[in-house]
Amino acid sequence: MDATLAALAQKWLALDQNESTRAEIEGLIAANDIAELQRRLGSNIKFGTAGLRAAMEAGFSRMNGVTVIQASQGLAAYIERTVPNAKERGVVVGHDHRHNSETFARLTAAVFLTFGFKVYFYRSLVHTPMVPFAIKHLNLAGGVMITASHNPKADNGYKVYWENSAQIIPPHDAGIAAEITARNDTVLTWDVTLVDTHPNCINDQTEILKDAYFSTIKDLIATPPSVIAETKLQYVYTPMHGVGFPFAERVLKTFGMPEAVAVPEQVQPDPEFSTVAFPNPEEKGALNLAIALAESKNIGLVLANDPDADRFAVAEKKADGSGWHIFTGDQIGTLLGYALVLKMKDKTAEEKKRVAMVNRPSVPRCYVWMSNRVVDLAKEGYDTFFAYEEAIGFMTHDCVLDKDGVTALASFVELAILQKEKGSNMYELLEELYSKYGFHASDNYYFICHEPKVIAKIFERIRFDGIHRTNFKRASDGAILRYPLTVAGFPVTYIRDLTVGFQMSDIPSFVSQHQNSDVEIKEGENVPTLPVSSSSEMITFELANEVVFTLRTSGTEPKIKYYIEKKGTDRDAVRTDLSAVVKAVGDELFEASKNNLK
């Protein structure tokens, strides 16, 4: 073992007071497992807009007591320095049911208490939206939710919310990361009992805050109670082994909606996620148990939350009995958006001018950016009553400026009740909207890659190398960008690269004027109008056949994701073009086989 790695191992053992994780490192040292020690200790877990998320193991690159304390020290210092009256206003800390979640939450709270902050600590399991709700409701300085959302059971995470109750965006992520680095040679406290004894810890407000949450959303539903009471709608519900059931049960009861038929094997919080390979309703097969229960009871609708209940999924039995339609996030977003637009009918013309809706194509990357855009729109005087991302994340009430699977569930059930009253269902409504506004189709999925260097090379090749390209030379740094000019045989008409900060439209015309030449991009030209961040990969292309697709890395999982969409009147043509581009993304751009992507 070289001196650098040996020093890192000793540093870890000096910091870690958890017997289990200490034993992991001691065991690796005894076995002289240099490769694994390097993986665990050779780099620090990366703090970004998504906070932290990684496997729960010993080491500076993993989720454990040491890295949670270090993150909390940096976050507390940054909030104290940046947010007015931060200590007096306080922070909120919540957790889900995953292994170590409560311990990590207690350590997080202990650090903030040691810094002199007031801390609101949720004593019981809460769904993730309860943290941003508390920040907005109590005007807090920030908050932390310990959850890995829908990640595999081995993972956990540390999600940070700012004083505006939205997740953090630059420059806060970099500022917090710098504060963490500045303090990573020490740990302030390992006292998990401080939340029970410290005078600044407010730990008796859990049920009061839950009551406040359900009271605040009482205007979510506009349908008369008599209509809801008479409905014959039935549905199966699964919280996917997570914390969602009591929240879903209560929101349905709050509005007098039919009680859900719950999937018994998945109702109780289970950190092992024992009946699903991946606890994510988006994953293929994740809803199988719920669908089987629905079939056995002749019920045609399945509703689901992910384990921390900030996301919402739907499946519906096809009218011809041939199987089930699992709605995409865009399809659910379309239906929820339609439902909420219906509620705008009674507003005045002037009021309608100040209504805004936000979704991922207009604010890229993830809900982190969307939430902050909602905040900005509110400051501009807009009523931003709906936001969604295609990854089944929906905001249908502004009490939570983040995705909320519980309010989304209630909003969807309301619309389903209205459709049931008409003798129709949700897929038939979607078809009506397609007929009116055009057929929209998408194919959104991912490749798995555990090697960051491979991912970097894939995007370097897309951005800088290959055939059929025009060279764009940036004056700012001299970099020469060589993007593909065709994908699946279709000319590229538009490129937006939010990693390096490049955007250009009408590319075929531009290329015809500058064949085989370096075109200098002057300072301030061809700059995206959307936020640029070098911390993650994200490139969007539009093709001559009107297919639009975005390629990006995940901030929380070892995935390269693609989002491909097209609209048109000829459904067969739309699907054919989508399939061609999906194949080209894997074969031409990602070179999935060559790079051993799964």
Coordinates of C-alpha atoms in Angstrom, one line a residue:
M1 CA 0.0 0.0 0.0
D2 CA 1.5 3.4 -1.0
A3 CA 1.9 6.2 1.5
T4 CA -1.0 8.2 0.2
L5 CA -3.6 5.4 0.5
A6 CA -2.2 4.4 3.9
A7 CA -2.6 8.0 5.1
L8 CA -6.2 8.0 3.8
A9 CA -6.9 4.8 5.6
Q10 CA -5.5 6.1 8.9
K11 CA -7.5 9.4 8.5
W12 CA -10.7 7.3 8.0
L13 CA -10.0 5.3 11.2
A14 CA -9.3 8.5 13.1
L15 CA -12.6 10.0 12.1
D16 CA -15.0 7.0 12.1
Q17 CA -16.6 6.1 15.4
N18 CA -19.0 3.6 13.9
E19 CA -17.9 0.0 14.7
S20 CA -19.4 -1.5 11.6
T21 CA -17.8 0.8 9.0
R22 CA -14.5 0.9 10.9
A23 CA -14.5 -2.9 10.7
E24 CA -15.0 -2.7 6.9
I25 CA -11.9 -0.6 6.4
E26 CA -9.9 -2.6 8.9
G27 CA -10.9 -5.7 7.1
L28 CA -9.8 -4.3 3.7
I29 CA -6.5 -3.3 5.2
A30 CA -5.9 -6.7 6.7
A31 CA -6.7 -8.3 3.3
N32 CA -4.4 -5.8 1.5
D33 CA -7.3 -5.1 -0.9
I34 CA -5.7 -2.1 -2.5
A35 CA -8.1 -1.8 -5.3
E36 CA -11.2 -1.7 -3.1
L37 CA -9.5 0.7 -0.6
Q38 CA -8.7 3.0 -3.5
R39 CA -12.3 2.9 -4.6
R40 CA -13.6 3.6 -1.1
L41 CA -11.0 6.2 0.0
G42 CA -9.3 7.6 -3.1
S43 CA -12.0 10.1 -3.9
N44 CA -14.7 12.0 -1.9
I45 CA -18.4 11.5 -2.5
K46 CA -19.5 14.3 -4.8
F47 CA -21.8 16.9 -3.5
G48 CA -24.0 18.5 -6.2
T49 CA -27.5 19.9 -6.8
A50 CA -28.9 16.5 -5.8
G51 CA -27.0 16.5 -2.6
L52 CA -25.4 13.2 -1.9
R53 CA -26.4 9.7 -3.1
A54 CA -24.3 6.5 -3.0
A55 CA -24.1 3.0 -1.6
M56 CA -24.0 2.7 2.2
E57 CA -20.4 1.5 2.8
A58 CA -17.3 2.7 4.6
G59 CA -15.2 5.2 2.8
F60 CA -15.0 8.8 1.7
S61 CA -16.8 8.0 -1.6
R62 CA -19.8 6.3 0.1
M63 CA -22.8 7.1 2.3
N64 CA -21.9 6.6 5.9
G65 CA -21.7 8.4 9.2
V66 CA -18.5 10.2 8.4
T67 CA -19.6 11.6 5.0
V68 CA -23.1 12.6 6.4
I69 CA -21.4 14.5 9.3
Q70 CA -18.9 16.1 6.9
A71 CA -21.7 17.2 4.6
S72 CA -23.7 18.5 7.5
Q73 CA -20.8 20.5 8.8
G74 CA -20.2 22.1 5.4
L75 CA -24.0 22.8 4.8
A76 CA -24.4 24.3 8.3
A77 CA -21.5 26.6 7.8
Y78 CA -22.7 27.7 4.4
I79 CA -26.3 28.3 5.5
E80 CA -25.0 30.3 8.5
R81 CA -22.8 32.4 6.2
T82 CA -25.4 32.9 3.4
V83 CA -28.9 32.9 4.8
P84 CA -30.1 35.8 7.0
N85 CA -31.0 34.9 10.6
A86 CA -30.3 31.3 9.7
K87 CA -29.8 29.9 13.2
E88 CA -32.9 31.6 14.6
R89 CA -35.1 30.5 11.7
G90 CA -33.7 27.0 11.9
V91 CA -33.7 24.0 9.6
V92 CA -35.9 20.9 9.2
V93 CA -34.5 17.3 9.0
G94 CA -36.6 14.3 7.9
H95 CA -35.9 10.7 6.9
D96 CA -37.5 7.7 5.2
H97 CA -37.3 4.0 6.1
R98 CA -34.1 2.9 4.4
H99 CA -31.3 1.2 6.4
N100 CA -29.4 3.9 8.4
S101 CA -31.8 6.7 7.4
E102 CA -32.8 7.5 11.0
T103 CA -29.2 7.4 12.2
F104 CA -28.1 9.7 9.3
A105 CA -30.9 12.1 10.1
R106 CA -30.0 12.1 13.8
L107 CA -26.3 12.8 12.9
T108 CA -27.4 15.6 10.5
A109 CA -29.5 17.2 13.2
A110 CA -26.8 16.9 15.8
V111 CA -24.3 18.8 13.6
F112 CA -26.8 21.7 13.1
L113 CA -27.6 21.7 16.8
T114 CA -23.8 21.8 17.6
F115 CA -23.6 24.8 15.2
G116 CA -26.3 26.6 17.3
F117 CA -29.2 26.1 14.9
K118 CA -32.8 25.5 15.9
V119 CA -33.7 22.2 14.4
Y120 CA -37.2 20.8 13.6
F121 CA -36.8 17.0 13.6
Y122 CA -39.4 14.7 12.2
R123 CA -39.7 11.9 14.8
S124 CA -41.5 9.5 12.5
L125 CA -41.2 8.5 8.8
V126 CA -42.3 11.2 6.4
H127 CA -42.6 11.4 2.6
T128 CA -40.0 13.7 1.1
P129 CA -42.3 16.6 0.3
M130 CA -42.8 17.2 4.1
V131 CA -39.3 18.8 4.2
P132 CA -39.9 21.5 1.6
F133 CA -43.4 22.0 3.0
A134 CA -42.0 22.7 6.5
I135 CA -39.4 25.2 5.1
K136 CA -42.1 27.2 3.3
H137 CA -44.7 26.8 6.1
L138 CA -42.3 27.9 8.9
N139 CA -40.0 30.2 6.9
L140 CA -37.0 28.1 7.7
A141 CA -33.4 28.6 6.5
G142 CA -33.2 25.2 4.8
G143 CA -33.7 21.5 5.3
V144 CA -32.4 18.0 4.7
M145 CA -34.2 14.8 3.8
I146 CA -32.4 11.5 4.2
T147 CA -33.6 9.3 1.3
A148 CA -32.3 7.6 -1.8
S149 CA -35.8 7.9 -3.3
H150 CA -36.2 5.0 -5.8
N151 CA -32.6 3.8 -5.8
P152 CA -31.6 0.2 -5.0
K153 CA -31.7 -0.9 -1.4
A154 CA -28.0 -0.6 -0.9
D155 CA -28.1 3.2 -1.5
N156 CA -29.0 6.2 0.6
G157 CA -29.0 9.9 0.0
Y158 CA -28.8 13.4 1.5
K159 CA -31.2 15.8 -0.3
V160 CA -30.8 19.5 0.5
Y161 CA -33.5 22.2 0.3
W162 CA -32.8 25.9 0.4
E163 CA -34.6 28.7 2.2
N164 CA -37.0 29.1 -0.8
S165 CA -38.1 25.5 -0.2
A166 CA -36.7 24.4 -3.6
Q167 CA -33.7 22.1 -4.0
I168 CA -30.3 23.8 -4.4
I169 CA -28.9 25.1 -7.7
P170 CA -25.6 26.7 -8.6
P171 CA -23.7 28.5 -7.0
H172 CA -25.0 27.0 -3.8
D173 CA -23.9 23.5 -4.7
A174 CA -20.3 24.6 -5.3
G175 CA -20.3 26.8 -2.2
I176 CA -21.5 24.0 0.0
A177 CA -19.0 21.5 -1.5
A178 CA -16.2 24.0 -0.7
E179 CA -17.3 24.3 2.9
I180 CA -17.5 20.5 3.2
T181 CA -13.9 20.2 1.8
A182 CA -12.7 22.9 4.2
R183 CA -14.0 20.9 7.2
N184 CA -13.3 17.3 6.2
D185 CA -10.4 16.7 8.6
T186 CA -12.7 16.8 11.6
V187 CA -16.1 15.6 12.8
L188 CA -17.9 17.7 15.3
T189 CA -20.2 15.2 16.9
W190 CA -21.4 11.6 16.8
D191 CA -24.1 12.1 19.4
V192 CA -27.3 10.7 17.9
T193 CA -29.1 11.5 21.2
L194 CA -28.9 15.2 20.8
V195 CA -32.3 15.3 19.0
D196 CA -33.8 13.9 22.2
T197 CA -32.2 16.2 24.7
H198 CA -31.0 19.5 23.1
P199 CA -33.1 22.5 24.0
N200 CA -32.9 23.8 20.4
C201 CA -34.3 20.7 18.9
I202 CA -38.1 20.9 18.3
N203 CA -39.1 17.3 18.0
D204 CA -42.8 17.4 19.0
Q205 CA -44.1 19.0 15.8
T206 CA -44.3 16.0 13.5
E207 CA -48.0 15.4 13.7
I208 CA -48.8 19.1 13.8
L209 CA -46.8 19.7 10.6
K210 CA -48.6 16.7 9.0
D211 CA -51.9 18.3 9.9
A212 CA -50.8 21.6 8.5
Y213 CA -49.8 19.9 5.2
F214 CA -53.2 18.3 4.8
S215 CA -55.0 21.5 5.8
T216 CA -53.0 23.6 3.3
I217 CA -53.9 21.4 0.4
K218 CA -57.7 21.5 1.1
D219 CA -58.2 23.6 -2.0
L220 CA -56.5 21.0 -4.2
I221 CA -59.8 19.4 -5.3
A222 CA -62.7 21.4 -6.9
T223 CA -65.1 18.6 -7.7
P224 CA -68.2 18.7 -5.4
P225 CA -68.1 16.2 -2.5
S226 CA -71.5 14.8 -3.7
V227 CA -70.0 13.8 -7.1
I228 CA -67.0 12.2 -5.4
A229 CA -69.2 10.3 -2.9
E230 CA -71.3 8.8 -5.6
T231 CA -68.4 7.5 -7.8
K232 CA -68.0 3.8 -8.6
L233 CA -64.3 4.3 -9.4
Q234 CA -62.0 1.6 -7.9
Y235 CA -58.2 1.5 -7.9
V236 CA -55.3 -0.5 -6.5
Y237 CA -52.5 1.4 -4.8
T238 CA -48.9 0.5 -3.9
P239 CA -46.4 2.6 -2.0
M240 CA -43.6 0.3 -3.4
H241 CA -42.4 -0.8 0.1
G242 CA -42.0 2.9 1.0
V243 CA -43.4 5.5 3.3
G244 CA -46.3 6.6 1.1
F245 CA -49.3 4.6 2.4
P246 CA -50.4 6.6 5.4
F247 CA -50.1 9.8 3.4
A248 CA -52.0 8.4 0.4
E249 CA -54.6 6.9 2.6
R250 CA -55.1 10.3 4.4
V251 CA -55.3 12.4 1.3
L252 CA -57.9 10.2 -0.2
K253 CA -59.9 10.3 3.1
T254 CA -59.5 14.1 3.3
F255 CA -61.4 14.5 0.0
G256 CA -63.9 11.7 0.5
M257 CA -62.4 9.6 -2.3
P258 CA -62.8 5.8 -2.5
E259 CA -60.5 3.9 -0.3
A260 CA -57.7 2.3 -2.3
V261 CA -57.2 -1.5 -2.5
A262 CA -53.6 -1.6 -1.2
V263 CA -51.1 -4.2 -2.3
P264 CA -50.6 -6.1 1.0
E265 CA -47.1 -7.2 0.3
Q266 CA -45.9 -3.7 -0.4
V267 CA -47.9 -1.6 2.1
Q268 CA -45.4 -1.6 5.0
P269 CA -42.1 0.3 4.8
D270 CA -39.5 -2.4 3.9
P271 CA -35.8 -1.3 3.4
E272 CA -35.2 -4.6 1.7
F273 CA -37.8 -3.9 -1.0
S274 CA -38.4 -7.6 -1.0
T275 CA -40.9 -8.0 -3.9
V276 CA -39.2 -5.7 -6.5
A277 CA -35.9 -5.9 -8.2
F278 CA -35.8 -2.0 -8.3
P279 CA -38.1 0.0 -6.1
N280 CA -39.0 2.4 -9.0
P281 CA -42.4 2.4 -10.5
E282 CA -40.9 3.4 -13.8
E283 CA -38.9 0.2 -14.0
K284 CA -40.2 -2.6 -16.2
G285 CA -42.1 -5.1 -14.0
A286 CA -42.2 -2.9 -10.9
L287 CA -46.0 -2.7 -11.1
N288 CA -46.6 -6.4 -11.8
L289 CA -47.8 -7.3 -8.3
A290 CA -50.2 -4.4 -8.2
I291 CA -51.5 -5.3 -11.7
A292 CA -52.0 -8.9 -10.6
L293 CA -54.0 -7.8 -7.6
A294 CA -56.1 -5.5 -9.8
E295 CA -56.8 -8.4 -12.2
S296 CA -57.9 -10.7 -9.4
K297 CA -60.4 -8.1 -8.2
N298 CA -61.5 -6.9 -11.7
I299 CA -60.2 -3.4 -11.1
G300 CA -59.0 -1.4 -14.0
L301 CA -56.7 1.2 -12.5
V302 CA -53.4 1.0 -10.6
L303 CA -51.8 3.9 -8.8
A304 CA -48.3 4.0 -7.3
N305 CA -45.8 6.1 -5.4
D306 CA -42.1 5.6 -5.3
P307 CA -40.6 4.7 -1.9
D308 CA -40.3 8.3 -0.7
A309 CA -43.6 9.2 -2.3
D310 CA -42.5 12.3 -4.2
R311 CA -43.3 10.5 -7.6
F312 CA -46.5 9.1 -9.0
A313 CA -47.2 6.4 -11.5
V314 CA -50.3 5.0 -13.2
A315 CA -51.4 1.9 -15.1
E316 CA -54.8 1.2 -16.6
K317 CA -56.3 -1.9 -18.2
K318 CA -57.0 -1.5 -21.9
A319 CA -60.6 -1.3 -22.9
D320 CA -60.3 -4.4 -25.1
G321 CA -58.9 -6.5 -22.2
S322 CA -55.6 -7.1 -24.1
G323 CA -53.4 -5.9 -21.3
W324 CA -52.4 -2.8 -19.4
H325 CA -51.2 0.6 -20.5
I326 CA -48.5 2.0 -18.3
F327 CA -48.6 5.7 -18.6
T328 CA -45.4 7.6 -19.3
G329 CA -44.5 10.6 -17.2
D330 CA -45.4 12.9 -20.1
Q331 CA -48.8 11.2 -20.5
I332 CA -49.6 11.6 -16.8
G333 CA -48.3 15.2 -17.0
T334 CA -50.6 15.9 -20.0
L335 CA -53.6 14.5 -18.1
L336 CA -52.8 16.4 -14.8
G337 CA -52.1 19.6 -16.7
Y338 CA -55.5 19.2 -18.5
A339 CA -57.2 18.7 -15.2
L340 CA -55.7 21.8 -13.7
V341 CA -56.4 23.9 -16.8
L342 CA -60.1 23.0 -16.4
K343 CA -60.0 24.7 -13.0
M344 CA -58.9 27.9 -14.7
K345 CA -62.2 28.3 -16.5
D346 CA -63.7 30.4 -13.7
K347 CA -60.8 32.8 -13.6
T348 CA -61.0 36.2 -15.2
A349 CA -59.1 37.0 -18.4
E350 CA -56.6 39.1 -16.4
E351 CA -56.0 36.2 -13.9
K352 CA -55.5 33.8 -16.7
K353 CA -52.7 35.9 -18.1
R354 CA -50.7 35.4 -14.9
V355 CA -51.0 31.6 -15.0
A356 CA -47.8 29.6 -15.7
M357 CA -47.0 25.9 -16.2
V358 CA -43.5 24.5 -16.1
N359 CA -42.1 21.3 -17.4
R360 CA -38.7 19.7 -18.2
P361 CA -38.3 20.7 -21.8
S362 CA -38.5 24.4 -20.8
V363 CA -36.3 23.9 -17.7
P364 CA -33.9 21.1 -18.2
R365 CA -32.0 18.6 -16.1
C366 CA -34.4 17.8 -13.3
Y367 CA -36.9 19.1 -10.7
V368 CA -34.0 21.0 -9.0
W369 CA -34.2 23.6 -11.8
M370 CA -37.9 23.5 -12.2
S371 CA -38.6 24.2 -8.6
N372 CA -36.4 27.3 -8.7
R373 CA -38.1 28.4 -11.9
V374 CA -41.4 28.2 -10.0
V375 CA -40.0 30.4 -7.3
D376 CA -38.8 32.9 -9.8
L377 CA -42.2 33.0 -11.6
A378 CA -44.0 33.5 -8.3
K379 CA -41.8 36.6 -7.7
E380 CA -42.8 37.9 -11.1
G381 CA -46.4 37.6 -10.1
Y382 CA -47.4 34.4 -11.8
D383 CA -49.6 31.7 -10.4
T384 CA -47.5 28.6 -11.2
F385 CA -50.1 26.0 -10.4
F386 CA -48.5 23.0 -12.1
A387 CA -45.1 21.7 -12.9
Y388 CA -43.8 18.3 -14.0
E389 CA -40.9 16.3 -15.3
E390 CA -41.3 13.2 -17.4
A391 CA -39.6 11.1 -14.7
I392 CA -43.1 10.9 -13.0
G393 CA -42.5 14.0 -10.8
F394 CA -45.5 16.3 -10.5
M395 CA -46.3 19.5 -8.5
T396 CA -50.1 20.1 -8.4
H397 CA -50.2 22.4 -5.4
D398 CA -47.8 25.2 -4.4
C399 CA -47.6 24.2 -0.8
V400 CA -44.6 22.1 -1.9
L401 CA -42.3 23.7 -4.5
D402 CA -41.1 20.3 -5.5
K403 CA -42.6 17.1 -6.9
D404 CA -45.2 15.5 -4.6
G405 CA -46.6 12.1 -5.3
V406 CA -49.4 12.5 -2.8
T407 CA -51.1 15.6 -4.1
A408 CA -50.5 14.2 -7.6
L409 CA -52.4 11.1 -6.7
A410 CA -55.4 13.0 -5.4
S411 CA -55.4 15.3 -8.5
F412 CA -55.3 12.2 -10.8
V413 CA -58.1 10.4 -8.8
E414 CA -60.3 13.5 -9.1
L415 CA -59.9 13.5 -12.9
A416 CA -60.5 9.7 -13.0
I417 CA -63.7 10.2 -11.1
L418 CA -64.9 12.8 -13.6
Q419 CA -64.1 10.5 -16.5
K420 CA -65.9 7.6 -14.8
E421 CA -69.0 9.8 -14.5
K422 CA -68.8 10.3 -18.3
G423 CA -68.5 6.5 -18.8
S424 CA -64.9 6.9 -19.9
N425 CA -61.4 6.2 -18.6
M426 CA -58.1 8.0 -18.6
Y427 CA -56.6 6.5 -21.7
E428 CA -59.7 7.4 -23.7
L429 CA -59.2 11.0 -22.4
L430 CA -55.6 10.9 -23.5
E431 CA -56.8 9.8 -26.9
E432 CA -59.2 12.7 -27.1
L433 CA -56.3 15.1 -26.3
Y434 CA -54.2 13.5 -29.0
S435 CA -57.0 14.0 -31.5
K436 CA -57.3 17.6 -30.6
Y437 CA -53.6 18.6 -30.2
G438 CA -51.7 16.0 -32.1
F439 CA -50.2 12.6 -31.3
H440 CA -47.2 12.9 -29.0
A441 CA -44.9 9.9 -28.4
S442 CA -41.7 9.5 -26.4
D443 CA -39.1 6.9 -25.6
N444 CA -37.2 7.6 -22.4
Y445 CA -34.8 5.1 -20.9
Y446 CA -31.1 4.7 -20.0
F447 CA -27.9 2.7 -20.2
I448 CA -26.0 1.6 -17.1
C449 CA -22.3 2.5 -16.8
H450 CA -20.3 2.2 -13.6
E451 CA -17.2 3.8 -15.1
P452 CA -17.1 7.6 -15.0
K453 CA -14.2 7.6 -17.5
V454 CA -16.2 5.7 -20.0
I455 CA -19.1 8.1 -19.7
A456 CA -16.8 11.0 -20.1
K457 CA -15.3 9.5 -23.3
I458 CA -18.8 8.9 -24.7
F459 CA -19.7 12.5 -24.4
E460 CA -16.3 13.7 -25.5
R461 CA -16.8 11.7 -28.7
I462 CA -20.3 13.2 -29.3
R463 CA -19.0 16.7 -28.6
F464 CA -15.5 16.7 -30.2
D465 CA -15.0 13.8 -32.6
G466 CA -16.3 11.9 -35.6
I467 CA -17.5 12.2 -39.2
H468 CA -20.1 14.5 -40.9
R469 CA -19.2 17.4 -38.6
T470 CA -18.5 21.1 -38.8
N471 CA -15.9 22.6 -36.5
F472 CA -17.1 25.3 -34.2
K473 CA -14.1 27.0 -32.6
R474 CA -14.9 28.9 -29.4
A475 CA -13.1 32.2 -28.9
S476 CA -13.4 31.9 -25.1
D477 CA -11.1 28.8 -24.8
G478 CA -10.1 27.7 -28.3
A479 CA -12.0 24.5 -28.0
I480 CA -13.2 23.0 -31.2
L481 CA -16.7 21.5 -31.1
R482 CA -17.5 18.8 -33.7
Y483 CA -21.1 17.7 -33.1
P484 CA -22.7 15.1 -35.4
L485 CA -24.6 16.6 -38.3
T486 CA -26.8 13.5 -38.9
V487 CA -28.4 11.0 -36.5
A488 CA -30.2 7.9 -37.9
G489 CA -29.7 9.4 -41.3
F490 CA -31.7 12.6 -40.4
P491 CA -29.9 16.0 -40.5
V492 CA -29.4 17.7 -37.2
T493 CA -31.1 21.1 -37.3
Y494 CA -30.5 22.3 -33.7
I495 CA -28.0 21.7 -30.9
R496 CA -28.0 22.9 -27.3
D497 CA -25.1 21.8 -25.1
L498 CA -25.7 22.9 -21.5
T499 CA -22.4 21.4 -20.3
V500 CA -20.1 23.6 -22.4
G501 CA -22.6 26.3 -23.1
F502 CA -23.3 26.1 -26.9
Q503 CA -26.5 26.5 -28.8
M504 CA -27.2 26.8 -32.5
S505 CA -30.3 26.5 -34.7
D506 CA -30.8 26.2 -38.5
I507 CA -27.6 24.2 -38.6
P508 CA -28.0 22.8 -42.2
S509 CA -28.1 26.3 -43.6
F510 CA -25.1 27.3 -41.5
V511 CA -23.1 24.2 -42.5
S512 CA -23.8 24.7 -46.2
Q513 CA -22.1 28.1 -45.9
H514 CA -19.1 26.8 -44.0
Q515 CA -18.2 23.4 -45.4
N516 CA -15.0 21.9 -44.1
S517 CA -13.9 25.0 -42.2
D518 CA -13.4 26.0 -38.7
V519 CA -16.1 28.5 -37.7
E520 CA -15.1 30.8 -34.8
I521 CA -17.8 31.3 -32.2
K522 CA -17.2 34.7 -30.7
E523 CA -17.5 35.5 -27.1
G524 CA -21.1 35.8 -26.1
E525 CA -22.4 34.2 -29.3
N526 CA -24.4 31.0 -29.5
V527 CA -24.8 30.9 -25.7
P528 CA -27.8 28.9 -24.4
T529 CA -30.7 30.8 -22.8
L530 CA -31.0 28.0 -20.3
P531 CA -28.7 27.5 -17.3
V532 CA -25.3 26.0 -18.1
S533 CA -23.5 23.7 -15.7
S534 CA -20.3 21.8 -16.3
S535 CA -21.0 19.5 -13.4
S536 CA -23.1 17.1 -15.5
E537 CA -23.5 16.1 -19.2
M538 CA -26.5 17.4 -21.2
I539 CA -26.9 17.8 -24.9
T540 CA -30.1 18.3 -26.8
F541 CA -30.5 17.7 -30.6
E542 CA -33.4 18.4 -32.9
L543 CA -33.6 16.6 -36.3
A544 CA -35.1 17.4 -39.6
N545 CA -37.8 14.9 -39.0
E546 CA -38.8 16.9 -35.9
V547 CA -37.6 14.3 -33.5
V548 CA -36.1 16.0 -30.4
F549 CA -33.8 14.1 -28.0
T550 CA -31.7 14.9 -25.0
L551 CA -28.8 12.9 -23.7
R552 CA -27.7 13.4 -20.1
T553 CA -26.0 11.8 -17.2
S554 CA -27.8 11.1 -13.9
G555 CA -26.8 13.0 -10.8
T556 CA -27.7 10.1 -8.5
E557 CA -27.3 6.8 -10.4
P558 CA -24.7 5.3 -12.8
K559 CA -26.9 5.9 -15.8
I560 CA -26.7 7.7 -19.2
K561 CA -30.2 8.7 -19.9
Y562 CA -32.0 9.5 -23.2
Y563 CA -35.3 11.4 -23.8
I564 CA -36.6 11.1 -27.3
E565 CA -39.9 12.6 -28.4
K566 CA -41.8 13.4 -31.6
K567 CA -45.3 14.6 -32.4
G568 CA -47.4 14.3 -35.6
T569 CA -50.7 13.2 -37.1
D570 CA -49.4 9.9 -38.6
R571 CA -48.9 7.6 -35.6
D572 CA -47.0 4.9 -37.5
A573 CA -44.6 7.4 -38.9
V574 CA -44.0 8.9 -35.5
R575 CA -43.3 5.5 -34.0
T576 CA -41.0 4.5 -36.9
D577 CA -38.9 7.7 -36.5
L578 CA -38.7 7.3 -32.8
S579 CA -37.5 3.7 -33.1
A580 CA -34.8 4.7 -35.6
V581 CA -33.5 7.4 -33.4
V582 CA -33.5 5.2 -30.3
K583 CA -31.4 2.7 -32.1
A584 CA -29.1 5.3 -33.4
V585 CA -28.6 6.8 -29.9
G586 CA -27.4 3.4 -28.7
D587 CA -25.4 2.4 -31.7
E588 CA -24.1 5.6 -33.2
L589 CA -23.8 8.0 -30.3
F590 CA -23.3 5.9 -27.2
E591 CA -21.7 2.9 -29.0
A592 CA -23.3 0.7 -26.4
S593 CA -21.9 -2.6 -27.5
K594 CA -18.3 -1.2 -27.8
N595 CA -18.5 0.5 -24.4
N596 CA -20.2 -2.5 -22.7
L597 CA -23.2 -0.5 -21.7
K598 CA -26.2 -2.5 -20.3

